[in-house]
PDB file of C-alpha atoms and ligand atoms in Angstrom:
ATOM      1  CA  UNK A  12      11.609 -14.046  18.233  1.00 66.00           C
ATOM      2  CA  UNK A  13       8.416 -15.549  16.923  1.00 75.00           C
ATOM      3  CA  UNK A  14       6.144 -13.261  14.817  1.00 75.00           C
ATOM      4  CA  UNK A  15       2.654 -12.524  16.191  1.00 92.00           C
ATOM      5  CA  UNK A  16       1.474  -9.522  14.279  1.00 97.00           C
ATOM      6  CA  UNK A  17       1.197  -9.114  10.563  1.00 98.00           C
ATOM      7  CA  UNK A  18       0.944  -5.835   8.727  1.00 98.00           C
ATOM      8  CA  UNK A  19       0.001  -5.492   5.020  1.00 98.00           C
ATOM      9  CA  UNK A  20       0.564  -2.592   2.769  1.00 98.00           C
ATOM     10  CA  UNK A  21      -2.394  -2.272   0.220  1.00 98.00           C
ATOM     11  CA  UNK A  22      -1.398  -0.925  -3.116  1.00 97.00           C
ATOM     12  CA  UNK A  23       1.150  -3.395  -4.795  1.00 96.00           C
ATOM     13  CA  UNK A  24       0.712  -5.873  -2.013  1.00 98.00           C
ATOM     14  CA  UNK A  25      -2.986  -6.794  -1.912  1.00 98.00           C
ATOM     15  CA  UNK A  26      -4.332  -5.240  -5.038  1.00 98.00           C
ATOM     16  CA  UNK A  27      -2.700  -3.220  -7.940  1.00 96.00           C
ATOM     17  CA  UNK A  28      -4.428   0.034  -7.624  1.00 96.00           C
ATOM     18  CA  UNK A  29      -1.227   1.769  -9.102  1.00 95.00           C
ATOM     19  CA  UNK A  30      -2.811   1.374 -12.637  1.00 96.00           C
ATOM     20  CA  UNK A  31      -5.959   3.370 -11.577  1.00 97.00           C
ATOM     21  CA  UNK A  32      -3.842   6.019  -9.778  1.00 98.00           C
ATOM     22  CA  UNK A  33      -1.870   6.224 -13.085  1.00 97.00           C
ATOM     23  CA  UNK A  34      -4.922   6.705 -15.214  1.00 98.00           C
ATOM     24  CA  UNK A  35      -6.428   9.464 -12.974  1.00 98.00           C
ATOM     25  CA  UNK A  36      -3.087  11.305 -12.644  1.00 98.00           C
ATOM     26  CA  UNK A  37      -2.550  11.041 -16.486  1.00 98.00           C
ATOM     27  CA  UNK A  38      -5.970  12.409 -17.075  1.00 98.00           C
ATOM     28  CA  UNK A  39      -5.194  15.345 -14.852  1.00 98.00           C
ATOM     29  CA  UNK A  40      -1.695  15.936 -16.493  1.00 98.00           C
ATOM     30  CA  UNK A  41      -3.250  15.844 -19.941  1.00 98.00           C
ATOM     31  CA  UNK A  42      -5.916  18.490 -19.052  1.00 98.00           C
ATOM     32  CA  UNK A  43      -3.039  20.594 -17.746  1.00 98.00           C
ATOM     33  CA  UNK A  44      -1.253  20.214 -21.014  1.00 98.00           C
ATOM     34  CA  UNK A  45       1.576  17.665 -20.417  1.00 98.00           C
ATOM     35  CA  UNK A  46       2.250  13.899 -20.545  1.00 98.00           C
ATOM     36  CA  UNK A  47       2.685  11.650 -17.628  1.00 98.00           C
ATOM     37  CA  UNK A  48       4.317   8.280 -18.173  1.00 97.00           C
ATOM     38  CA  UNK A  49       4.061   4.833 -16.541  1.00 94.00           C
ATOM     39  CA  UNK A  50       7.788   5.237 -15.623  1.00 93.00           C
ATOM     40  CA  UNK A  51       7.056   8.563 -13.841  1.00 95.00           C
ATOM     41  CA  UNK A  52       4.172   6.712 -12.098  1.00 92.00           C
ATOM     42  CA  UNK A  53       6.579   4.473 -10.307  1.00 88.00           C
ATOM     43  CA  UNK A  54       7.617   7.588  -8.296  1.00 89.00           C
ATOM     44  CA  UNK A  55       4.097   7.736  -6.877  1.00 92.00           C
ATOM     45  CA  UNK A  56       4.041   4.226  -5.411  1.00 90.00           C
ATOM     46  CA  UNK A  57       3.555   4.470  -1.582  1.00 89.00           C
ATOM     47  CA  UNK A  58       3.466   8.313  -1.789  1.00 92.00           C
ATOM     48  CA  UNK A  59       0.670  10.398  -0.269  1.00 92.00           C
ATOM     49  CA  UNK A  60      -1.947  11.884  -2.628  1.00 96.00           C
ATOM     50  CA  UNK A  61      -0.680  15.506  -1.716  1.00 96.00           C
ATOM     51  CA  UNK A  62       3.001  14.505  -2.257  1.00 94.00           C
ATOM     52  CA  UNK A  63       2.023  12.927  -5.648  1.00 96.00           C
ATOM     53  CA  UNK A  64       0.294  16.150  -6.791  1.00 98.00           C
ATOM     54  CA  UNK A  65       3.360  18.169  -5.960  1.00 98.00           C
ATOM     55  CA  UNK A  66       5.519  15.807  -7.913  1.00 97.00           C
ATOM     56  CA  UNK A  67       3.016  15.862 -10.905  1.00 98.00           C
ATOM     57  CA  UNK A  68       3.001  19.703 -10.892  1.00 98.00           C
ATOM     58  CA  UNK A  69       6.958  19.729 -10.738  1.00 98.00           C
ATOM     59  CA  UNK A  70       6.910  17.445 -13.785  1.00 98.00           C
ATOM     60  CA  UNK A  71       4.685  19.641 -15.751  1.00 98.00           C
ATOM     61  CA  UNK A  72       6.455  22.878 -14.454  1.00 98.00           C
ATOM     62  CA  UNK A  73       3.206  24.219 -13.201  1.00 98.00           C
ATOM     63  CA  UNK A  74       2.695  26.691 -10.296  1.00 97.00           C
ATOM     64  CA  UNK A  75      -0.613  26.333  -8.557  1.00 98.00           C
ATOM     65  CA  UNK A  76      -2.557  28.489  -6.174  1.00 98.00           C
ATOM     66  CA  UNK A  77      -3.669  26.798  -2.984  1.00 98.00           C
ATOM     67  CA  UNK A  78      -7.255  26.845  -4.401  1.00 98.00           C
ATOM     68  CA  UNK A  79      -6.096  25.116  -7.667  1.00 98.00           C
ATOM     69  CA  UNK A  80      -4.172  22.581  -5.751  1.00 98.00           C
ATOM     70  CA  UNK A  81      -7.019  21.661  -3.685  1.00 98.00           C
ATOM     71  CA  UNK A  82      -9.424  21.493  -6.662  1.00 98.00           C
ATOM     72  CA  UNK A  83      -7.127  19.156  -8.613  1.00 98.00           C
ATOM     73  CA  UNK A  84      -6.595  16.853  -5.580  1.00 98.00           C
ATOM     74  CA  UNK A  85     -10.408  16.491  -5.377  1.00 98.00           C
ATOM     75  CA  UNK A  86     -10.707  16.109  -9.155  1.00 98.00           C
ATOM     76  CA  UNK A  87      -7.912  13.333  -9.290  1.00 98.00           C
ATOM     77  CA  UNK A  88      -9.612  11.467  -6.414  1.00 98.00           C
ATOM     78  CA  UNK A  89     -12.965  11.631  -7.988  1.00 98.00           C
ATOM     79  CA  UNK A  90     -11.643  10.109 -11.225  1.00 98.00           C
ATOM     80  CA  UNK A  91      -9.763   7.484  -9.149  1.00 98.00           C
ATOM     81  CA  UNK A  92     -12.943   6.522  -7.186  1.00 98.00           C
ATOM     82  CA  UNK A  93     -14.706   5.783 -10.476  1.00 98.00           C
ATOM     83  CA  UNK A  94     -12.243   3.049 -11.097  1.00 97.00           C
ATOM     84  CA  UNK A  95     -12.449   1.670  -7.608  1.00 97.00           C
ATOM     85  CA  UNK A  96     -16.212   1.505  -7.890  1.00 97.00           C
ATOM     86  CA  UNK A  97     -15.855  -1.194 -10.515  1.00 97.00           C
ATOM     87  CA  UNK A  98     -13.365  -3.295  -8.497  1.00 97.00           C
ATOM     88  CA  UNK A  99     -14.044  -6.816  -7.386  1.00 97.00           C
ATOM     89  CA  UNK A 100     -12.327  -9.871  -5.887  1.00 98.00           C
ATOM     90  CA  UNK A 101     -10.953 -10.748  -9.345  1.00 98.00           C
ATOM     91  CA  UNK A 102      -8.300  -7.864  -8.766  1.00 97.00           C
ATOM     92  CA  UNK A 103      -6.780  -9.409  -5.716  1.00 98.00           C
ATOM     93  CA  UNK A 104      -3.138 -10.195  -6.310  1.00 98.00           C
ATOM     94  CA  UNK A 105      -2.161 -13.892  -6.582  1.00 98.00           C
ATOM     95  CA  UNK A 106      -2.316 -16.071  -3.448  1.00 98.00           C
ATOM     96  CA  UNK A 107      -3.061 -13.098  -1.067  1.00 98.00           C
ATOM     97  CA  UNK A 108      -6.261 -14.865   0.068  1.00 98.00           C
ATOM     98  CA  UNK A 109      -4.291 -18.005   0.814  1.00 98.00           C
ATOM     99  CA  UNK A 110      -1.897 -16.291   3.214  1.00 98.00           C
ATOM    100  CA  UNK A 111      -4.703 -14.201   4.875  1.00 98.00           C
ATOM    101  CA  UNK A 112      -6.558 -17.487   5.345  1.00 98.00           C
ATOM    102  CA  UNK A 113      -3.443 -19.248   6.893  1.00 98.00           C
ATOM    103  CA  UNK A 114      -2.840 -16.429   9.368  1.00 98.00           C
ATOM    104  CA  UNK A 115      -6.696 -15.965  10.272  1.00 97.00           C
ATOM    105  CA  UNK A 116      -6.964 -19.778  10.924  1.00 97.00           C
ATOM    106  CA  UNK A 117      -4.210 -19.409  13.463  1.00 96.00           C
ATOM    107  CA  UNK A 118      -5.697 -16.281  15.071  1.00 96.00           C
ATOM    108  CA  UNK A 119      -2.836 -14.134  14.104  1.00 97.00           C
ATOM    109  CA  UNK A 120      -3.685 -10.411  14.448  1.00 97.00           C
ATOM    110  CA  UNK A 121      -3.590  -8.596  11.246  1.00 98.00           C
ATOM    111  CA  UNK A 122      -3.508  -4.851  10.318  1.00 98.00           C
ATOM    112  CA  UNK A 123      -3.392  -2.841   6.994  1.00 98.00           C
ATOM    113  CA  UNK A 124      -0.623  -0.091   6.921  1.00 98.00           C
ATOM    114  CA  UNK A 125      -1.362   2.009   3.796  1.00 97.00           C
ATOM    115  CA  UNK A 126      -0.868   5.600   2.654  1.00 95.00           C
ATOM    116  CA  UNK A 127      -4.284   5.424   0.911  1.00 97.00           C
ATOM    117  CA  UNK A 128      -7.227   7.461   2.212  1.00 97.00           C
ATOM    118  CA  UNK A 129      -9.551   5.012   0.159  1.00 98.00           C
ATOM    119  CA  UNK A 130      -8.050   1.832   1.768  1.00 98.00           C
ATOM    120  CA  UNK A 131     -11.265   0.801   3.577  1.00 97.00           C
ATOM    121  CA  UNK A 132     -13.665   0.991   0.545  1.00 97.00           C
ATOM    122  CA  UNK A 133     -10.990  -0.862  -1.578  1.00 98.00           C
ATOM    123  CA  UNK A 134     -10.925  -3.708   0.943  1.00 98.00           C
ATOM    124  CA  UNK A 135     -14.784  -3.583   1.065  1.00 98.00           C
ATOM    125  CA  UNK A 136     -14.979  -3.854  -2.808  1.00 98.00           C
ATOM    126  CA  UNK A 137     -12.664  -6.890  -3.013  1.00 98.00           C
ATOM    127  CA  UNK A 138     -14.250  -8.522   0.027  1.00 98.00           C
ATOM    128  CA  UNK A 139     -11.095  -8.806   2.268  1.00 98.00           C
ATOM    129  CA  UNK A 140     -12.026  -6.296   4.984  1.00 98.00           C
ATOM    130  CA  UNK A 141     -13.089  -8.872   7.472  1.00 98.00           C
ATOM    131  CA  UNK A 142      -9.421 -10.379   7.687  1.00 98.00           C
ATOM    132  CA  UNK A 143      -8.088  -7.166   9.352  1.00 98.00           C
ATOM    133  CA  UNK A 144      -8.229  -6.394  13.057  1.00 98.00           C
ATOM    134  CA  UNK A 145      -7.118  -2.855  12.341  1.00 98.00           C
ATOM    135  CA  UNK A 146      -7.000  -0.443   9.502  1.00 98.00           C
ATOM    136  CA  UNK A 147      -4.204   2.188   9.685  1.00 98.00           C
ATOM    137  CA  UNK A 148      -4.390   4.413   6.547  1.00 97.00           C
ATOM    138  CA  UNK A 149      -3.823   7.817   5.099  1.00 95.00           C
ATOM    139  CA  UNK A 150      -6.703   9.059   7.325  1.00 95.00           C
ATOM    140  CA  UNK A 151      -4.945   7.979  10.578  1.00 95.00           C
ATOM    141  CA  UNK A 152      -1.421   9.042  10.166  1.00 95.00           C
ATOM    142  CA  UNK A 153       0.280  12.406   9.899  1.00 92.00           C
ATOM    143  CA  UNK A 154       3.665  11.359   8.691  1.00 94.00           C
ATOM    144  CA  UNK A 155       4.382   9.537   5.413  1.00 91.00           C
ATOM    145  CA  UNK A 156       6.525   6.434   5.022  1.00 93.00           C
ATOM    146  CA  UNK A 157       9.513   6.143   5.386  1.00 95.00           C
ATOM    147  CA  UNK A 158       8.372   7.468   8.794  1.00 96.00           C
ATOM    148  CA  UNK A 159       7.357   4.426  10.775  1.00 98.00           C
ATOM    149  CA  UNK A 160       4.324   5.951  12.311  1.00 98.00           C
ATOM    150  CA  UNK A 161       1.772   3.912  10.137  1.00 98.00           C
ATOM    151  CA  UNK A 162       3.309   0.566  11.261  1.00 98.00           C
ATOM    152  CA  UNK A 163       3.843   1.576  14.862  1.00 98.00           C
ATOM    153  CA  UNK A 164       0.282   2.599  15.061  1.00 98.00           C
ATOM    154  CA  UNK A 165      -0.734  -0.657  13.537  1.00 98.00           C
ATOM    155  CA  UNK A 166       1.293  -2.742  16.005  1.00 98.00           C
ATOM    156  CA  UNK A 167      -0.008  -0.778  18.928  1.00 98.00           C
ATOM    157  CA  UNK A 168      -3.672  -1.419  17.746  1.00 98.00           C
ATOM    158  CA  UNK A 169      -2.851  -5.145  17.402  1.00 98.00           C
ATOM    159  CA  UNK A 170      -1.344  -4.972  20.833  1.00 97.00           C
ATOM    160  CA  UNK A 171       1.873  -6.620  19.573  1.00 97.00           C
ATOM    161  CA  UNK A 172       5.420  -5.480  20.255  1.00 97.00           C
ATOM    162  CA  UNK A 173       6.951  -3.893  16.991  1.00 97.00           C
ATOM    163  CA  UNK A 174       9.770  -6.466  17.009  1.00 96.00           C
ATOM    164  CA  UNK A 175       7.162  -9.250  16.857  1.00 97.00           C
ATOM    165  CA  UNK A 176       5.568  -7.672  13.693  1.00 98.00           C
ATOM    166  CA  UNK A 177       5.985  -8.700  10.113  1.00 98.00           C
ATOM    167  CA  UNK A 178       5.486  -6.104   7.325  1.00 98.00           C
ATOM    168  CA  UNK A 179       4.561  -6.898   3.732  1.00 98.00           C
ATOM    169  CA  UNK A 180       5.546  -3.974   1.330  1.00 98.00           C
ATOM    170  CA  UNK A 181       6.112  -3.104  -2.295  1.00 96.00           C
ATOM    171  CA  UNK A 182       7.630   0.311  -1.841  1.00 94.00           C
ATOM    172  CA  UNK A 183      11.250   1.224  -0.822  1.00 93.00           C
ATOM    173  CA  UNK A 184       9.876   3.785   1.620  1.00 93.00           C
ATOM    174  CA  UNK A 185       7.675   1.172   3.183  1.00 96.00           C
ATOM    175  CA  UNK A 186      10.606  -1.218   3.679  1.00 97.00           C
ATOM    176  CA  UNK A 187      12.560   1.507   5.053  1.00 97.00           C
ATOM    177  CA  UNK A 188       9.737   2.510   7.511  1.00 97.00           C
ATOM    178  CA  UNK A 189       9.369  -1.170   8.622  1.00 98.00           C
ATOM    179  CA  UNK A 190      13.026  -1.410   9.280  1.00 98.00           C
ATOM    180  CA  UNK A 191      13.112   1.738  11.368  1.00 98.00           C
ATOM    181  CA  UNK A 192      10.252   0.395  13.402  1.00 98.00           C
ATOM    182  CA  UNK A 193      12.309  -2.652  14.117  1.00 98.00           C
ATOM    183  CA  UNK A 194       9.937  -4.988  12.345  1.00 98.00           C
ATOM    184  CA  UNK A 195      10.717  -7.812  10.088  1.00 98.00           C
ATOM    185  CA  UNK A 196      10.463  -6.328   6.503  1.00 98.00           C
ATOM    186  CA  UNK A 197       9.264  -8.552   3.538  1.00 98.00           C
ATOM    187  CA  UNK A 198       9.596  -7.048   0.130  1.00 98.00           C
ATOM    188  CA  UNK A 199       6.923  -8.050  -2.278  1.00 98.00           C
ATOM    189  CA  UNK A 200       8.182  -7.394  -5.964  1.00 96.00           C
ATOM    190  CA  UNK A 201      11.585  -6.586  -7.453  1.00 94.00           C
ATOM    191  CA  UNK A 202      14.217  -7.783  -5.051  1.00 96.00           C
ATOM    192  CA  UNK A 203      16.977  -5.525  -6.758  1.00 94.00           C
ATOM    193  CA  UNK A 204      14.833  -2.517  -5.928  1.00 92.00           C
ATOM    194  CA  UNK A 205      13.621  -3.778  -2.512  1.00 95.00           C
ATOM    195  CA  UNK A 206      17.176  -4.922  -1.273  1.00 96.00           C
ATOM    196  CA  UNK A 207      16.809  -3.482   2.129  1.00 98.00           C
ATOM    197  CA  UNK A 208      14.138  -5.990   3.012  1.00 98.00           C
ATOM    198  CA  UNK A 209      14.907  -8.873   5.365  1.00 98.00           C
ATOM    199  CA  UNK A 210      13.143 -11.295   3.008  1.00 98.00           C
ATOM    200  CA  UNK A 211      12.045 -10.947  -0.661  1.00 98.00           C
ATOM    201  CA  UNK A 212       9.399 -12.502  -2.737  1.00 98.00           C
ATOM    202  CA  UNK A 213       8.260 -11.747  -6.345  1.00 98.00           C
ATOM    203  CA  UNK A 214       4.628 -12.236  -5.029  1.00 98.00           C
ATOM    204  CA  UNK A 215       2.693 -14.372  -2.567  1.00 98.00           C
ATOM    205  CA  UNK A 216       2.650 -17.423  -4.850  1.00 98.00           C
ATOM    206  CA  UNK A 217       6.445 -17.780  -3.849  1.00 98.00           C
ATOM    207  CA  UNK A 218       5.792 -17.646  -0.159  1.00 98.00           C
ATOM    208  CA  UNK A 219       4.981 -21.188   1.034  1.00 97.00           C
ATOM    209  CA  UNK A 220       3.420 -22.475   4.247  1.00 97.00           C
ATOM    210  CA  UNK A 221       6.729 -23.459   5.661  1.00 97.00           C
ATOM    211  CA  UNK A 222       8.117 -19.979   5.484  1.00 97.00           C
ATOM    212  CA  UNK A 223       4.941 -18.624   7.190  1.00 97.00           C
ATOM    213  CA  UNK A 224       5.185 -21.344   9.863  1.00 95.00           C
ATOM    214  CA  UNK A 225       8.800 -20.361  10.300  1.00 95.00           C
ATOM    215  CA  UNK A 226       8.036 -16.769  11.019  1.00 95.00           C
ATOM    216  CA  UNK A 227       5.442 -17.943  13.594  1.00 95.00           C
ATOM    217  CA  UNK A 228       7.847 -20.327  15.224  1.00 91.00           C
ATOM    218  CA  UNK A 229      10.842 -18.155  15.048  1.00 80.00           C
ATOM    219  CA  UNK A 230      12.798 -20.569  12.899  1.00 66.00           C
ATOM    220  CA  UNK A 231      13.408 -18.215   9.961  1.00 70.00           C
TER     221      UNK A 231
HETATM  222  P1  LIG B 319      -5.078   7.777  -1.934  1.00 64.48           P
HETATM  223  P2  LIG B 319      -0.122   2.135  -0.486  1.00 64.48           P
HETATM  224  C1  LIG B 319      -0.563   4.218  -1.855  1.00 64.48           C
HETATM  225  O1  LIG B 319      -0.961   3.134  -1.484  1.00 64.48           O
HETATM  226  C2  LIG B 319      -0.322   4.233  -3.322  1.00 64.48           C
HETATM  227  O2  LIG B 319       0.730   3.487  -3.626  1.00 64.48           O
HETATM  228  C3  LIG B 319      -0.033   5.731  -3.730  1.00 64.48           C
HETATM  229  O3  LIG B 319       0.271   5.837  -5.204  1.00 64.48           O
HETATM  230  C4  LIG B 319      -1.106   6.780  -3.449  1.00 64.48           C
HETATM  231  O4  LIG B 319      -0.752   7.981  -3.724  1.00 64.48           O
HETATM  232  C5  LIG B 319      -1.413   6.622  -1.906  1.00 64.48           C
HETATM  233  O5  LIG B 319      -1.714   5.311  -1.608  1.00 64.48           O
HETATM  234  C6  LIG B 319      -2.546   7.559  -1.450  1.00 64.48           C
HETATM  235  O6  LIG B 319      -3.646   7.027  -2.032  1.00 64.48           O
HETATM  236  O7  LIG B 319      -5.043   8.871  -3.015  1.00 64.48           O
HETATM  237  O8  LIG B 319      -6.049   6.778  -2.240  1.00 64.48           O
HETATM  238  O9  LIG B 319      -5.257   8.315  -0.613  1.00 64.48           O
HETATM  239  O10 LIG B 319       0.873   1.475  -1.227  1.00 64.48           O
HETATM  240  O11 LIG B 319       0.481   2.851   0.795  1.00 64.48           O
HETATM  241  O12 LIG B 319      -1.239   1.191  -0.023  1.00 64.48           O
HETATM  242 MG1  LIG B 320       2.370  -0.148  -1.707  1.00 64.48          MG
END
């Protein structure tokens, strides 16, 4: 079937916000008296803010009251937003604009499907918001990936059948969500980690126009 709707994850696909999430979580961990490594931050990719704090507190072996938990969530996000404030178009990952332009020129409906509650301001900062017909983010969904809710909602908003949708994802849970939604999953990143994806690319520089044409014309 030819593919008529395209859904993009945000962190790890369009921009690398993981490094800012890391710095903000590390600051909180250090304040609470323990270390948080870049390797541990890998567990946080594609995971909701609340779930991330639960994992962080497990790492530090810290029991929190509900009030402390809520305070730390706010504190981490405020620190994260300070980094976001300084973002500009130079932080867009390689060749993302080329792919967005290619699809836009062909009037292909496009959506964002992200766990982040900060997705819209980030897209505004890097000046890519205008490409998207729909933004489905952490504010719109109740179930986290690998639940397919985020992508099914995006398909519905685009008015495209799920089986005619393509999803670009950098997280294992996101690939799983796309597969459960019966969409064409495309892994962006390490192929050995994203092995469940239908197609794999290290990044968008490896994805040529023929491949994209192939998706549109049902020849791949
Ligand atoms: P926020 P994605 C995810 O983005 C990040 O990968 C993950 O580390 C973060 O915790 C989550 O967004 C929520 O972000 O705190 O901004 O709501 O990959 O789903 O675009
Ligand atoms: Mg991601």
